[in-house]
Coordinates of C-alpha atoms in Angstrom, one line a residue:
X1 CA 150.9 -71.8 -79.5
X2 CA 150.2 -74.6 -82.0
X3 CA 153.9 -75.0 -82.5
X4 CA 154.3 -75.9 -79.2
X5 CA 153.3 -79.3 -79.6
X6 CA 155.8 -80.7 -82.0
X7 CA 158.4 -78.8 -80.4
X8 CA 157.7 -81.3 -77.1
X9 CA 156.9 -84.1 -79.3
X10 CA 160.5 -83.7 -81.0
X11 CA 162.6 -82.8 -77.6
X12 CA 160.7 -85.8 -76.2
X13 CA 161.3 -88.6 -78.8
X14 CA 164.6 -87.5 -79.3
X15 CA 165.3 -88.8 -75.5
X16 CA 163.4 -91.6 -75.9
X17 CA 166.0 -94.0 -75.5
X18 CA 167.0 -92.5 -71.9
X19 CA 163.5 -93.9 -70.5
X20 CA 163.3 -96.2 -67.5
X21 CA 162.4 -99.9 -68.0
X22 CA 162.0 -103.1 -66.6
X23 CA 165.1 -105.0 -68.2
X24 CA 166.2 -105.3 -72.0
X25 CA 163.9 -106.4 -75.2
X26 CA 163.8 -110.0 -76.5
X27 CA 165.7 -108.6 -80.0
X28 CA 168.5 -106.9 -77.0
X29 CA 169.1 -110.2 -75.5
X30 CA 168.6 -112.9 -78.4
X31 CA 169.6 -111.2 -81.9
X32 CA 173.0 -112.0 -81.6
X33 CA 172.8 -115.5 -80.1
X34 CA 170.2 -116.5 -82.6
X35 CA 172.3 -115.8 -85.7
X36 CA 174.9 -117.6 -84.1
X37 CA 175.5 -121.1 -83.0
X38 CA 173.7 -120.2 -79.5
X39 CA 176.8 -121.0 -77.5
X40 CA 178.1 -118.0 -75.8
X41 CA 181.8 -118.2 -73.4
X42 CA 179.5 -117.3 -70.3
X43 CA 176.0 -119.5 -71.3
X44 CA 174.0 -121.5 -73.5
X45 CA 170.9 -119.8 -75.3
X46 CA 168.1 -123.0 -76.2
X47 CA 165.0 -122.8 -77.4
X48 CA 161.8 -124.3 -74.8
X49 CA 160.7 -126.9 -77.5
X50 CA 159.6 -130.3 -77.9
X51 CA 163.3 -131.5 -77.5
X52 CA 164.1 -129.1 -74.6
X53 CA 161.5 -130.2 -72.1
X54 CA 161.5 -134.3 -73.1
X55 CA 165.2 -134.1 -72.2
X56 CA 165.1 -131.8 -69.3
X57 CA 162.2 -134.2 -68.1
X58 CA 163.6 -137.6 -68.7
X59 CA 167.3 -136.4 -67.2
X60 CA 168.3 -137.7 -64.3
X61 CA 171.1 -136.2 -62.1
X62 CA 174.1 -138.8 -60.7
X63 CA 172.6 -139.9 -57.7
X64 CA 173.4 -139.1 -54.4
X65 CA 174.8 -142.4 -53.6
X66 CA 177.2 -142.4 -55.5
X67 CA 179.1 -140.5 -53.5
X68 CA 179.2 -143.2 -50.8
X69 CA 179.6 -146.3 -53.2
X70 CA 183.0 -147.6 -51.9
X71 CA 181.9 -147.9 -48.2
X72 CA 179.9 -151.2 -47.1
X73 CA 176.3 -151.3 -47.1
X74 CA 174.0 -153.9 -45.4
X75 CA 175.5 -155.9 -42.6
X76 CA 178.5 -153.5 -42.1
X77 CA 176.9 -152.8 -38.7
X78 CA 177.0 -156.2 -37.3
X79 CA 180.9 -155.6 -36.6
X80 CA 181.4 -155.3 -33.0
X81 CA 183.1 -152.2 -31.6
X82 CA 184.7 -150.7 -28.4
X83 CA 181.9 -150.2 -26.3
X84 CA 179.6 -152.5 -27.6
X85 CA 177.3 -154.3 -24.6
X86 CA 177.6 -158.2 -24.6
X87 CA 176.2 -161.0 -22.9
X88 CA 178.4 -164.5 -23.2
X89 CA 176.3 -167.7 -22.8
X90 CA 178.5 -170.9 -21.9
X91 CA 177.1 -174.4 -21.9
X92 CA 178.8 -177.6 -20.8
X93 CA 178.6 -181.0 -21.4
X94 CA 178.3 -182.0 -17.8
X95 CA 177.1 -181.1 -14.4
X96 CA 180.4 -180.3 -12.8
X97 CA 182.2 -178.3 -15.1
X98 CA 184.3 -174.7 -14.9
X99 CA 180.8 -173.1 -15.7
X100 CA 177.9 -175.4 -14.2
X101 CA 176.4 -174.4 -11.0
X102 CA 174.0 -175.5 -9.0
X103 CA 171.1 -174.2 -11.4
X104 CA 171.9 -175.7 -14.1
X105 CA 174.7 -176.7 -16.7
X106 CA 175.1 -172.8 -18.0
X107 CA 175.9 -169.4 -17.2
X108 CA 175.5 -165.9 -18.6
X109 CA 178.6 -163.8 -18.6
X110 CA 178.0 -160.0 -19.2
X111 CA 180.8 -158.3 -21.2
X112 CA 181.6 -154.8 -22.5
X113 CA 184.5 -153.9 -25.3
X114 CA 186.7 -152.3 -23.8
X115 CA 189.3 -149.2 -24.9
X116 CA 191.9 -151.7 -26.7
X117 CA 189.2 -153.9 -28.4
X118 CA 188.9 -156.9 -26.2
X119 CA 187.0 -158.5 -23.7
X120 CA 187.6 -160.5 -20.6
X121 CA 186.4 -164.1 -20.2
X122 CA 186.9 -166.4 -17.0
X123 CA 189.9 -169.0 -18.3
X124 CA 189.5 -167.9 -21.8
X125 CA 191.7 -164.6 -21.0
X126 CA 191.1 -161.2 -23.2
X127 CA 189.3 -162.7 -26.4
X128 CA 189.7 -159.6 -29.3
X129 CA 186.4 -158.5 -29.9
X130 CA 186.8 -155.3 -32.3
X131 CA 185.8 -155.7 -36.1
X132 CA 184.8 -159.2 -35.4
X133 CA 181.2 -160.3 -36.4
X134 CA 178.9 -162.1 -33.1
X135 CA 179.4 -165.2 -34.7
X136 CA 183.2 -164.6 -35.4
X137 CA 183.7 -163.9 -31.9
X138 CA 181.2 -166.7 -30.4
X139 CA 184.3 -169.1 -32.3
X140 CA 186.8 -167.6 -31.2
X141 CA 185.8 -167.9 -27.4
X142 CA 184.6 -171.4 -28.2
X143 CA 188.1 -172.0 -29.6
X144 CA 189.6 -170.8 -26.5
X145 CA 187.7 -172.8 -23.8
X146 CA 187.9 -176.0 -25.7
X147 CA 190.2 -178.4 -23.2
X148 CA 189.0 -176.5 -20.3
X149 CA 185.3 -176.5 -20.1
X150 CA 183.5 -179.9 -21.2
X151 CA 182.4 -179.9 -24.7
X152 CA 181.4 -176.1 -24.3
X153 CA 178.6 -174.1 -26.7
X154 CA 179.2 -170.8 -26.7
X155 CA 175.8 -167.9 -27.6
X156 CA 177.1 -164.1 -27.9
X157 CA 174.3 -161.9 -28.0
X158 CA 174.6 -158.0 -28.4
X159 CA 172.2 -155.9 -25.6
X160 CA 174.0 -152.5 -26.9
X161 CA 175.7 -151.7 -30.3
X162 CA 177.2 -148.6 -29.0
X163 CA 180.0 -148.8 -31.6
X164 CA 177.6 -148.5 -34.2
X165 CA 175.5 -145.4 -33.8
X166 CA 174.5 -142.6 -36.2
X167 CA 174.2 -139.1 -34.9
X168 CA 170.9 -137.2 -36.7
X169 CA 170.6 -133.5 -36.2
X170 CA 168.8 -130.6 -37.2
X171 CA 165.2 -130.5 -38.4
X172 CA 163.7 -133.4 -36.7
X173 CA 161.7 -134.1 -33.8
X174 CA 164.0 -135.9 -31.8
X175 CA 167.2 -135.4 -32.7
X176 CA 170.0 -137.6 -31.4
X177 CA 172.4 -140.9 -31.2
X178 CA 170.7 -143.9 -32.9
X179 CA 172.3 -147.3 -32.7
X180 CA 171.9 -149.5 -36.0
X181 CA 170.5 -153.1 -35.7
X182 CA 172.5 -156.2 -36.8
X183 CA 171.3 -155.9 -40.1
X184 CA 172.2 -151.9 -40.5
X185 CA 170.0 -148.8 -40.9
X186 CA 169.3 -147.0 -44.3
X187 CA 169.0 -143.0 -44.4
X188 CA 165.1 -143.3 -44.6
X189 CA 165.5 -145.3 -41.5
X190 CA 167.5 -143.1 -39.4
X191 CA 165.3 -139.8 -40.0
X192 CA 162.0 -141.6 -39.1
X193 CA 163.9 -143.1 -35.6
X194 CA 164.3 -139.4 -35.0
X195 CA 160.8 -138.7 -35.7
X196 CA 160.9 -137.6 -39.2
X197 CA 161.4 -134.4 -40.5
X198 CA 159.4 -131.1 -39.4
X199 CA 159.1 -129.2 -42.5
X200 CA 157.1 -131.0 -45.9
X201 CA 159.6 -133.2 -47.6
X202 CA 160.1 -131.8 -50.5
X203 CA 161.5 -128.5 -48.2
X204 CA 163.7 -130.9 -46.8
X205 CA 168.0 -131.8 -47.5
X206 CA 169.2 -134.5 -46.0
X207 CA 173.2 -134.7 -45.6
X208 CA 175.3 -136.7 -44.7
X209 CA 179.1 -136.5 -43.6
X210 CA 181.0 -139.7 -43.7
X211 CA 184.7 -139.4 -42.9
X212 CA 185.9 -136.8 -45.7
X213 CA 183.1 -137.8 -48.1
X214 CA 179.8 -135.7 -47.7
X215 CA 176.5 -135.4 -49.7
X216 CA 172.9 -134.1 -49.9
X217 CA 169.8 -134.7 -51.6
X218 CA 166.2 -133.5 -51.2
X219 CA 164.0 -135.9 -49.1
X220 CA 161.8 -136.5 -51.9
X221 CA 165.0 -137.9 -53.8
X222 CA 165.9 -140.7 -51.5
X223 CA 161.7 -141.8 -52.0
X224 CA 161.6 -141.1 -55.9
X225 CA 165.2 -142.9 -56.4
X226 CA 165.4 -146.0 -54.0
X227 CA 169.6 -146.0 -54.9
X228 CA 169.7 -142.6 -52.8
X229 CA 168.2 -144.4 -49.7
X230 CA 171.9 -145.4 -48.6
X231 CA 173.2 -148.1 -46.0
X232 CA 174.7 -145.9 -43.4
X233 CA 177.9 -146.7 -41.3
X234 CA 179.0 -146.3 -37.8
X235 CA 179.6 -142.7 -37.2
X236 CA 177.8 -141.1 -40.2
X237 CA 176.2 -137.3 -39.2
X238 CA 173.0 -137.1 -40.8
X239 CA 172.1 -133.4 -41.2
X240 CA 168.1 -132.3 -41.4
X241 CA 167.6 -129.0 -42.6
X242 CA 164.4 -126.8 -43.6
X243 CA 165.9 -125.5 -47.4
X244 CA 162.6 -123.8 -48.8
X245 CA 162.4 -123.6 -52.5
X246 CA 161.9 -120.1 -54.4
X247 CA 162.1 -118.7 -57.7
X248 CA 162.4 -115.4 -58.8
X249 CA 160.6 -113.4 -61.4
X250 CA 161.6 -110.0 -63.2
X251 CA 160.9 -107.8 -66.2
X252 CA 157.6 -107.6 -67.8
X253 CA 155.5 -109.1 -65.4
X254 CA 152.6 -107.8 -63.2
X255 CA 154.7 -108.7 -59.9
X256 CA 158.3 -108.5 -59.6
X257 CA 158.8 -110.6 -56.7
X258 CA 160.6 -113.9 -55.2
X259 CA 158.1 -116.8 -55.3
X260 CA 158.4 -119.7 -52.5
X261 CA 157.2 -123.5 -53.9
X262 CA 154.0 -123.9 -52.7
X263 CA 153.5 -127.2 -54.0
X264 CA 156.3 -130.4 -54.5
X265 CA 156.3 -129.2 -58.0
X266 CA 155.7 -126.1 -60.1
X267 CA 155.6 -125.6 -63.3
X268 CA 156.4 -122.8 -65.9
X269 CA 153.1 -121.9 -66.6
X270 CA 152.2 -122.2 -63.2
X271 CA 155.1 -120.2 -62.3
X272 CA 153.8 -117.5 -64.7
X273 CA 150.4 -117.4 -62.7
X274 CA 151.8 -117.0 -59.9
X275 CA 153.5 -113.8 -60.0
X276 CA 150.2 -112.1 -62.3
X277 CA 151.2 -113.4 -65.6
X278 CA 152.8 -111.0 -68.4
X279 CA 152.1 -107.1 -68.1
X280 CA 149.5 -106.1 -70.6
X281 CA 151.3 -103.5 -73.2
X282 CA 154.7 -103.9 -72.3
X283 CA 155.7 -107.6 -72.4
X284 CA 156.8 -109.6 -75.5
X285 CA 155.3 -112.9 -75.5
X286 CA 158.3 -114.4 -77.6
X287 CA 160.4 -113.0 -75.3
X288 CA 160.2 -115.4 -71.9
X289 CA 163.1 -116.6 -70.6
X290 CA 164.1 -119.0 -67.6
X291 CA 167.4 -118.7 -66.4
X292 CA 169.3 -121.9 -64.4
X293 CA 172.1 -123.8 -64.0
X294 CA 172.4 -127.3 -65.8
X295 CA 174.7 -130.1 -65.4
X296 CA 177.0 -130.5 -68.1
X297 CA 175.6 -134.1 -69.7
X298 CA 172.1 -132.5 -70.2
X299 CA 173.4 -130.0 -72.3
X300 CA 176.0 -131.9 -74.2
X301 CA 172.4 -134.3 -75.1
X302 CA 170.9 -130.8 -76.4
X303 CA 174.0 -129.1 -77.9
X304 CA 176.8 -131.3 -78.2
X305 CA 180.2 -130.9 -77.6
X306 CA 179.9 -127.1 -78.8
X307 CA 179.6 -127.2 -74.8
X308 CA 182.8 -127.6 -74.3
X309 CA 183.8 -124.1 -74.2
X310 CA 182.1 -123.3 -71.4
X311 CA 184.6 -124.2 -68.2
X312 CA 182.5 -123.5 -65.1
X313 CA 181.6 -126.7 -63.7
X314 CA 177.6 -126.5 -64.0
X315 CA 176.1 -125.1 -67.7
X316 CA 174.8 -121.6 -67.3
X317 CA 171.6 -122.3 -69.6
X318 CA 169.3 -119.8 -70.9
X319 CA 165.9 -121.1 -72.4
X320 CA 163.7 -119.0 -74.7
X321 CA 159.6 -119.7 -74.8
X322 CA 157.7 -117.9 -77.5
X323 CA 154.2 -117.6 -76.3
X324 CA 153.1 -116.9 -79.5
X325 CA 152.9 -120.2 -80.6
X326 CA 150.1 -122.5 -79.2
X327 CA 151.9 -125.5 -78.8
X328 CA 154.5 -123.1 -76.4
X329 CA 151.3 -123.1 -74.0
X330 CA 151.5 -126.7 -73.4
X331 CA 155.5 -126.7 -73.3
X332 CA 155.2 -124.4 -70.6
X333 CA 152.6 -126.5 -69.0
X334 CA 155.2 -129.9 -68.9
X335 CA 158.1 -127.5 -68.4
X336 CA 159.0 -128.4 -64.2
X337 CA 160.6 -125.3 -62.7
X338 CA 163.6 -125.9 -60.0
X339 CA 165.1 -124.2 -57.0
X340 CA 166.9 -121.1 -57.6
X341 CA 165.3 -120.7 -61.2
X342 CA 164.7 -116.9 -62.8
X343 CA 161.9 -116.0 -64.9
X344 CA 162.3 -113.3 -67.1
X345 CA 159.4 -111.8 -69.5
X346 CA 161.1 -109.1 -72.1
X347 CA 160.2 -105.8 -72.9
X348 CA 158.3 -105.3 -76.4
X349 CA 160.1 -103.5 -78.6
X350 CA 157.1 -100.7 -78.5
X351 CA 156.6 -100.6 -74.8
X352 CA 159.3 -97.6 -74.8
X353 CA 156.3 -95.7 -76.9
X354 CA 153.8 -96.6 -74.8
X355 CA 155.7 -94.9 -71.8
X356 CA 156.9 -91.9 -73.4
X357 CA 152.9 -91.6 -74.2
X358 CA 152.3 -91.7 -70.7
X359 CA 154.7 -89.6 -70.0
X360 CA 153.1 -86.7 -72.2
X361 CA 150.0 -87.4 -71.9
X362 CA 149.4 -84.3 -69.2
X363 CA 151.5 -82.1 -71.2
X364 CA 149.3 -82.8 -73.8
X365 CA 145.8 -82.1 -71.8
X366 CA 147.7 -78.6 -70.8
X367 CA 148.4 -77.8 -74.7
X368 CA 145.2 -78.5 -75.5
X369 CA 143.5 -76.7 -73.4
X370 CA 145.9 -73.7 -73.6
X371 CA 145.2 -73.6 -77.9
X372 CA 141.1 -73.6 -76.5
X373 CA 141.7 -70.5 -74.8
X374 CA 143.2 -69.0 -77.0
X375 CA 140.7 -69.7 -80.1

């Protein structure tokens, strides 16, 4: 009956390799990349260092504004449009003029742009109004009553800049059309007419559709980078949505789960708290790895132009933390974590025994007792 025992043990380590885990060992995913230049066809393998986080911190992304650079910013909303709302002030010089009455030596004209651009004025005729400025068209009907009125002054003031309203949808209080002032409406400005957003901030995209040319940032963007706060134009779409941010979390940690931001910013350590921290007896503290997506300048700063051979568009980056070194404690501390980021905690290279122990631990309890019995 004795022999029964290293008969199991034999059958059992033999198949030890066939045991259920939680993902592969740090030596599984790293050996190979470490002996080589780190640069795979499919992604980048970098160590969480010093280096690592001061440029992942001090990056900035090309701003959102970019993408709207070649369109006219402040004042591009004092253009008059079809539909816009005037009202023509005349004044002459004397009491019996084409536009004096018995009030007074002035009169007040209301006016609306019509379909073809223009607008209609008593012995003026149809002034073009369209893609003028007020004080371009307050000339040009000056222009026109000159040797018909007496010595007139001409005032154009704007009740209704119908031509020149943004439409903001989505997830905000009042959603709707907002007309811009004369001297135009930034993003920020439009969101807050329609009562800001519902959600926090930094849950928030804002984007915007401009003819062809569209673009989206996080709320918190167009605060922390002024540039992103953009003039808008007549007819932008400005798009409010609730975009939660989550990472995920896998391998050897106590909780295997999806993790929503609870805060504007999370970091890795953080991160690590969050789902239980690493799994006592099977996780290999130089094996943590965060998984994302990096734009291609970052990684040129970290790797060079070894980059190159990667085509995709964004960098598919891989960075390894060894938590066996002190100073990785307060990397991962610095270290901000993004949307859409993976965490993944390695196996140790003996957590295979450790389950296989498990694993025969009752078989062992039976043997023993069975060799008791029969003493």
């Amino acid at each position: 009956m004795r022999l029964i025992l290293p008969v199991i043990l034999s059958a059992f380590l033999a198949g030890c390799g066939g045991l259920p885990g939680q993902g592969p060992s740090a030596i599984s995913i790293s050996s190979e990349d470490i002996e080589g230049d780190s640069v795979r066809s499919d992604y980048v393998l970098l160590p969480l260092d010093r280096t690592a986080v001061a440029a992942v911190s001090g990056y900035r992304p090309s701003l959102f504004s970019r993408q709207f650079a070649s369109v006219p910013g402040r004042g591009h909303s004092s253009r008059l449009g079809i539909g816009d709302r005037l009202v023509v002030n005349i004044w002459e010089a004397a009491a019996d003029g084409l536009f004096s009455t018995s009030e007074g030596k002035q009169v007040s004209i209301p006016a609306v742009v019509d379909e073809a651009g223009y607008i209609f004025m008593p012995y003026a005729g149809r002034v073009r109004a369209d893609g003028l400025s007020v004080e371009g068209l307050r000339v040009a009907i000056q222009e026109r009553l000159k040797g018909k009125a007496i010595e007139p002054q001409v005032l154009v003031t704007v009740e209704g800049n119908e031509s020149s309203g943004v439409v903001v949808v989505g997830d905000v209080m009042k959603p709707g059309q907002y007309t811009m002032s004369v001297r135009g409406m930034r993003l920020l400005e439009a969101v807050a007419k329609a009562g800001g957003s519902r959600e926090a901030t930094y849950e928030t995209v804002v984007t915007v559709k401009r003819g062809s040319a569209s673009g989206e940032a996080r709320m918190v963007d167009l605060i922390e980078f002024p540039k992103n706060n953009i003039w808008l134009a007549p007819g932008d779409n400005v798009l409010v949505t609730h975009k939660p941010r989550t990472f995920s979390a896998f391998g050897a940690v106590q909780s295997t789960q999806l993790v929503p931001f609870k805060t504007e910013s999370v970091t890795l350590a953080e991160g690590l708290a969050q789902v239980g921290g690493l799994k006592d007896f099977f996780a290999d503290a130089s094996g943590i790895y965060l998984f994302r997506f990096e734009d291609r300048e970052l990684v040129r700063k970290l790797r060079g132009n070894v980059v190159d051979r990667i085509h995709s568009p964004r960098v598919p980056v891989v960075y390894k933390l060894n938590l066996r070194e002190a100073e990785a404690f307060f990397l991962a501390r610095s270290f901000e974590m993004r949307d859409k980021d993976i965490i993944y905690v390695a196996n140790h290279p003996t957590a295979e025994l450790g389950k296989f122990l498990q694993i025969i631990g009752p078989l062992l309890s039976n043997v023993n007792t069975v060799n008791a019995l029969s003493d």
